[in-house]
Amino acid sequence: MTFPIKIIALDLDGTLLATDKSLSAENYAALKRAADAGIWIVPTTGRFLGGLPQPVKDLPFLRYVITVNGAEGLDLATGETFYRETIPWQRAVEIMKWLDHKEVVYDCCIGNEAFISVDKREDMALMMKHPKGREFVYKFRKPVEELKNFVELRKQGVQKIQMTTKNAEVRRDLLENMAAEFGDISVVSSVPSNVEVTTLKGTKGDALMALADHLGIDRKATMSFGDGLNDVSMLTKAGIGVAMGNAFDNVKDLVQYVTDTNDNHGVAKGIARFVFGEE
């Protein structure tokens, strides 16, 4: 039995957006066509709400967004949070203390804002290969005197802890072993230099399924596009999961379909094929 698609969930960086972070006219037209057909268009990103790029914020048909890798799901029209999963602040501090002994720089998201120790912000920016990444760090990572102390004083659940490292072996070790070390976290990656931690249910896939339930839509009537390890949960839980042509190979291996790259309007081509039946 097939289901007409009612929700399209879209990763942003490396998926909907081109490498230069622009939204192509082809992708915009495909999103509008789908929205005009009554399909919900849902950005589903590792970014927090304030970090959404302006072309995405400006989409006239945008209502629901899933942010911080699935830790938060928001209805922009009402301000309602339809999904929320945070790491208890005490556990977050424990994880950060453990990370202090690793070759990483880390930050965290709380209340849809990102914070980093003041003496680590430049270190993180220098690890970013792309100028847009460095710009993002300086623009959106708010410096605090010391991050663990800040989290302890704030006493608020942490949406995500993000680590950046130049050491590929350290990154691989964290991805392979960190979840077993703590047992109650999801450990993923969105770009080759980072590792991201949320709760076990703070994933894009869990948030997408929660949105389908919230809207009374069959979970099989969902479609998702992604390229990174932090997209796997929604690619495998959606009725149709589509990996980008530029996705990690181990992500492509887990999905039913692979479309073109983010720089060649892969989202538009995927929507044309799998939503409207056009080759």
CSV table of C-alpha atoms in Angstrom, one decimal, residues 4-218:
chain,number,residue,atom,x,y,z
A,4,PRO,CA,0.5,10.2,-0.7
A,5,ILE,CA,3.2,12.3,0.8
A,6,LYS,CA,1.9,14.9,3.4
A,7,ILE,CA,5.1,16.0,5.0
A,8,ILE,CA,8.5,16.6,3.5
A,9,ALA,CA,11.3,16.9,6.0
A,10,LEU,CA,14.5,18.6,4.8
A,11,ASP,CA,17.9,18.8,6.2
A,12,LEU,CA,19.5,22.1,5.3
A,13,ASP,CA,23.3,22.1,5.1
A,14,GLY,CA,24.4,19.7,2.4
A,15,THR,CA,20.9,19.0,1.4
A,16,LEU,CA,18.4,21.8,0.6
A,17,LEU,CA,21.1,24.4,0.6
A,18,ALA,CA,24.0,24.5,-1.9
A,19,THR,CA,27.6,24.5,-0.6
A,20,ASP,CA,27.5,28.3,-0.6
A,21,LYS,CA,24.4,28.1,1.7
A,22,SER,CA,22.1,29.5,-1.0
A,23,LEU,CA,18.7,28.2,-1.8
A,24,SER,CA,18.5,27.6,-5.6
A,25,ALA,CA,15.5,28.7,-7.7
A,26,GLU,CA,14.9,25.1,-8.7
A,27,ASN,CA,14.7,23.9,-5.1
A,28,TYR,CA,12.5,26.9,-4.1
A,29,ALA,CA,10.1,26.1,-7.0
A,30,ALA,CA,9.9,22.5,-6.0
A,31,LEU,CA,9.1,23.3,-2.4
A,32,LYS,CA,6.4,25.8,-3.5
A,33,ARG,CA,4.9,23.3,-5.9
A,34,ALA,CA,4.7,20.7,-3.0
A,35,ALA,CA,3.3,23.3,-0.6
A,36,ASP,CA,0.6,24.3,-3.1
A,37,ALA,CA,-0.3,20.6,-3.3
A,38,GLY,CA,-1.0,20.7,0.4
A,39,ILE,CA,2.2,19.1,1.6
A,40,TRP,CA,3.9,20.5,4.8
A,41,ILE,CA,7.5,21.6,4.1
A,42,VAL,CA,9.5,21.1,7.3
A,43,PRO,CA,13.1,22.2,7.7
A,44,THR,CA,14.8,19.6,9.9
A,45,THR,CA,18.2,20.8,10.9
A,46,GLY,CA,21.0,20.6,13.4
A,47,ARG,CA,20.9,24.4,13.7
A,48,PHE,CA,18.9,26.1,16.4
A,49,LEU,CA,16.0,28.4,15.5
A,50,GLY,CA,18.0,31.6,15.4
A,51,GLY,CA,20.6,30.0,13.1
A,52,LEU,CA,18.1,29.3,10.3
A,53,PRO,CA,19.4,31.0,7.1
A,54,GLN,CA,17.3,33.9,5.8
A,55,PRO,CA,16.1,32.2,2.6
A,56,VAL,CA,14.6,29.4,4.7
A,57,LYS,CA,13.0,31.8,7.2
A,58,ASP,CA,11.5,33.7,4.3
A,59,LEU,CA,9.7,30.7,2.8
A,60,PRO,CA,6.0,31.9,2.7
A,61,PHE,CA,4.6,28.4,3.3
A,62,LEU,CA,6.8,27.7,6.4
A,63,ARG,CA,5.0,26.8,9.6
A,64,TYR,CA,6.7,23.8,11.3
A,65,VAL,CA,10.4,23.5,12.0
A,66,ILE,CA,12.5,20.8,13.7
A,67,THR,CA,15.7,22.2,15.1
A,68,VAL,CA,18.8,21.1,17.1
A,69,ASN,CA,18.9,17.6,15.5
A,70,GLY,CA,15.4,16.9,16.7
A,71,ALA,CA,15.6,18.2,20.2
A,72,GLU,CA,13.0,20.8,19.5
A,73,GLY,CA,9.9,21.0,17.2
A,74,LEU,CA,8.2,24.3,16.8
A,75,ASP,CA,4.9,25.6,15.3
A,76,LEU,CA,6.0,29.1,14.1
A,77,ALA,CA,2.4,30.3,13.8
A,78,THR,CA,1.3,29.6,17.4
A,79,GLY,CA,4.7,29.5,19.2
A,80,GLU,CA,3.8,26.0,20.4
A,81,THR,CA,6.5,23.5,21.0
A,82,PHE,CA,5.1,20.1,19.7
A,83,TYR,CA,8.3,18.2,20.6
A,84,ARG,CA,11.1,18.7,23.1
A,85,GLU,CA,13.9,16.5,24.3
A,86,THR,CA,16.8,17.9,26.4
A,87,ILE,CA,19.8,16.5,28.2
A,88,PRO,CA,19.4,17.1,32.0
A,89,TRP,CA,21.8,19.9,32.9
A,90,GLN,CA,23.6,17.7,35.4
A,91,ARG,CA,24.2,15.0,32.8
A,92,ALA,CA,25.4,17.6,30.3
A,93,VAL,CA,28.0,18.9,32.8
A,94,GLU,CA,29.1,15.3,33.4
A,95,ILE,CA,29.6,14.8,29.6
A,96,MET,CA,31.5,18.1,29.3
A,97,LYS,CA,33.9,17.1,32.1
A,98,TRP,CA,34.6,13.9,30.3
A,99,LEU,CA,35.2,15.8,27.1
A,100,ASP,CA,37.7,18.0,28.8
A,101,HIS,CA,40.1,15.1,28.5
A,102,LYS,CA,39.6,14.7,24.8
A,103,GLU,CA,41.1,16.5,21.8
A,104,VAL,CA,37.9,18.5,21.1
A,105,VAL,CA,36.4,21.9,21.4
A,106,TYR,CA,32.7,21.8,22.5
A,107,ASP,CA,29.7,24.1,22.8
A,108,CYS,CA,26.1,23.5,23.6
A,109,CYS,CA,22.6,24.7,22.8
A,110,ILE,CA,20.1,25.8,25.5
A,111,GLY,CA,16.8,27.4,24.8
A,112,ASN,CA,17.5,27.7,21.1
A,113,GLU,CA,20.8,29.6,21.6
A,114,ALA,CA,24.3,28.3,21.3
A,115,PHE,CA,27.0,29.0,24.0
A,116,ILE,CA,30.7,28.3,24.2
A,117,SER,CA,33.6,29.1,26.6
A,118,VAL,CA,35.1,32.5,25.6
A,119,ASP,CA,38.6,31.0,25.2
A,120,LYS,CA,37.3,28.2,22.9
A,121,ARG,CA,35.3,30.2,20.3
A,122,GLU,CA,38.3,31.1,18.2
A,123,ASP,CA,39.7,27.6,18.4
A,124,MET,CA,36.4,26.2,17.1
A,125,ALA,CA,36.2,28.8,14.3
A,126,LEU,CA,39.7,27.9,13.2
A,127,MET,CA,38.8,24.3,12.8
A,128,MET,CA,36.1,25.1,10.3
A,129,LYS,CA,37.3,24.6,6.7
A,130,HIS,CA,34.6,26.6,5.0
A,131,PRO,CA,34.5,30.4,5.6
A,132,LYS,CA,30.7,30.2,6.2
A,133,GLY,CA,31.3,27.8,9.0
A,134,ARG,CA,33.7,30.2,10.7
A,135,GLU,CA,31.3,33.0,10.2
A,136,PHE,CA,28.5,30.9,11.8
A,137,VAL,CA,30.6,30.3,14.9
A,138,TYR,CA,31.4,33.9,15.5
A,139,LYS,CA,27.9,35.1,14.7
A,140,PHE,CA,25.9,32.5,16.7
A,141,ARG,CA,28.1,31.0,19.4
A,142,LYS,CA,27.6,33.3,22.4
A,143,PRO,CA,30.8,33.4,24.5
A,144,VAL,CA,30.5,32.7,28.3
A,145,GLU,CA,33.3,32.7,30.8
A,146,GLU,CA,33.3,28.9,31.3
A,147,LEU,CA,30.6,26.7,29.7
A,148,LYS,CA,30.2,24.1,32.5
A,149,ASN,CA,29.8,26.8,35.1
A,150,PHE,CA,27.3,28.6,32.9
A,151,VAL,CA,25.2,25.4,32.5
A,152,GLU,CA,25.3,24.7,36.3
A,153,LEU,CA,24.2,28.3,37.0
A,154,ARG,CA,21.4,28.2,34.4
A,155,LYS,CA,20.0,24.8,35.5
A,156,GLN,CA,18.2,24.3,32.2
A,157,GLY,CA,18.0,21.3,30.0
A,158,VAL,CA,20.6,21.2,27.2
A,159,GLN,CA,19.3,20.6,23.7
A,160,LYS,CA,22.7,19.5,22.2
A,161,ILE,CA,26.4,19.3,22.9
A,162,GLN,CA,28.6,19.7,19.8
A,163,MET,CA,32.2,18.8,19.5
A,164,THR,CA,34.7,19.8,16.8
A,165,THR,CA,38.1,18.2,16.3
A,166,LYS,CA,40.9,18.1,13.7
A,167,ASN,CA,41.8,14.6,14.7
A,168,ALA,CA,39.9,12.0,12.6
A,169,GLU,CA,40.8,9.2,15.0
A,170,VAL,CA,39.3,11.1,17.9
A,171,ARG,CA,36.1,11.8,16.0
A,172,ARG,CA,35.8,8.1,15.0
A,173,ASP,CA,36.4,7.0,18.5
A,174,LEU,CA,33.7,9.3,19.8
A,175,LEU,CA,31.2,8.2,17.2
A,176,GLU,CA,31.9,4.5,17.9
A,177,ASN,CA,32.2,4.5,21.6
A,178,MET,CA,30.7,7.6,23.3
A,179,ALA,CA,27.1,6.3,23.3
A,180,ALA,CA,28.3,3.1,25.1
A,181,GLU,CA,30.2,5.2,27.6
A,182,PHE,CA,27.1,7.1,28.7
A,183,GLY,CA,24.2,4.9,27.6
A,184,ASP,CA,21.5,7.6,27.5
A,185,ILE,CA,22.6,9.7,24.5
A,186,SER,CA,22.4,9.7,20.7
A,187,VAL,CA,25.8,10.4,19.0
A,188,VAL,CA,25.8,11.5,15.4
A,189,SER,CA,27.7,13.8,13.0
A,190,SER,CA,26.7,16.3,10.3
A,191,VAL,CA,30.1,17.3,8.9
A,192,PRO,CA,33.5,15.6,8.7
A,193,SER,CA,34.9,17.5,11.7
A,194,ASN,CA,32.1,17.3,14.2
A,195,VAL,CA,30.3,15.0,16.6
A,196,GLU,CA,26.9,15.9,18.1
A,197,VAL,CA,25.1,14.6,21.2
A,198,THR,CA,21.4,14.7,22.1
A,199,THR,CA,19.2,12.5,24.2
A,200,LEU,CA,18.2,9.1,22.7
A,201,LYS,CA,14.9,10.5,21.5
A,202,GLY,CA,16.3,13.9,20.6
A,203,THR,CA,16.6,12.9,17.0
A,204,LYS,CA,15.3,14.2,13.7
A,205,GLY,CA,13.4,10.9,13.1
A,206,ASP,CA,11.6,11.0,16.5
A,207,ALA,CA,10.7,14.6,16.0
A,208,LEU,CA,9.4,14.0,12.5
A,209,MET,CA,7.2,11.1,13.8
A,210,ALA,CA,5.9,13.3,16.6
A,211,LEU,CA,4.9,16.0,14.0
A,212,ALA,CA,3.1,13.4,11.9
A,213,ASP,CA,1.2,12.3,15.1
A,214,HIS,CA,0.6,15.9,16.0
A,215,LEU,CA,-1.0,16.6,12.6
A,216,GLY,CA,-2.9,13.3,12.5
A,217,ILE,CA,-0.9,12.2,9.5
A,218,ASP,CA,0.0,8.6,8.9
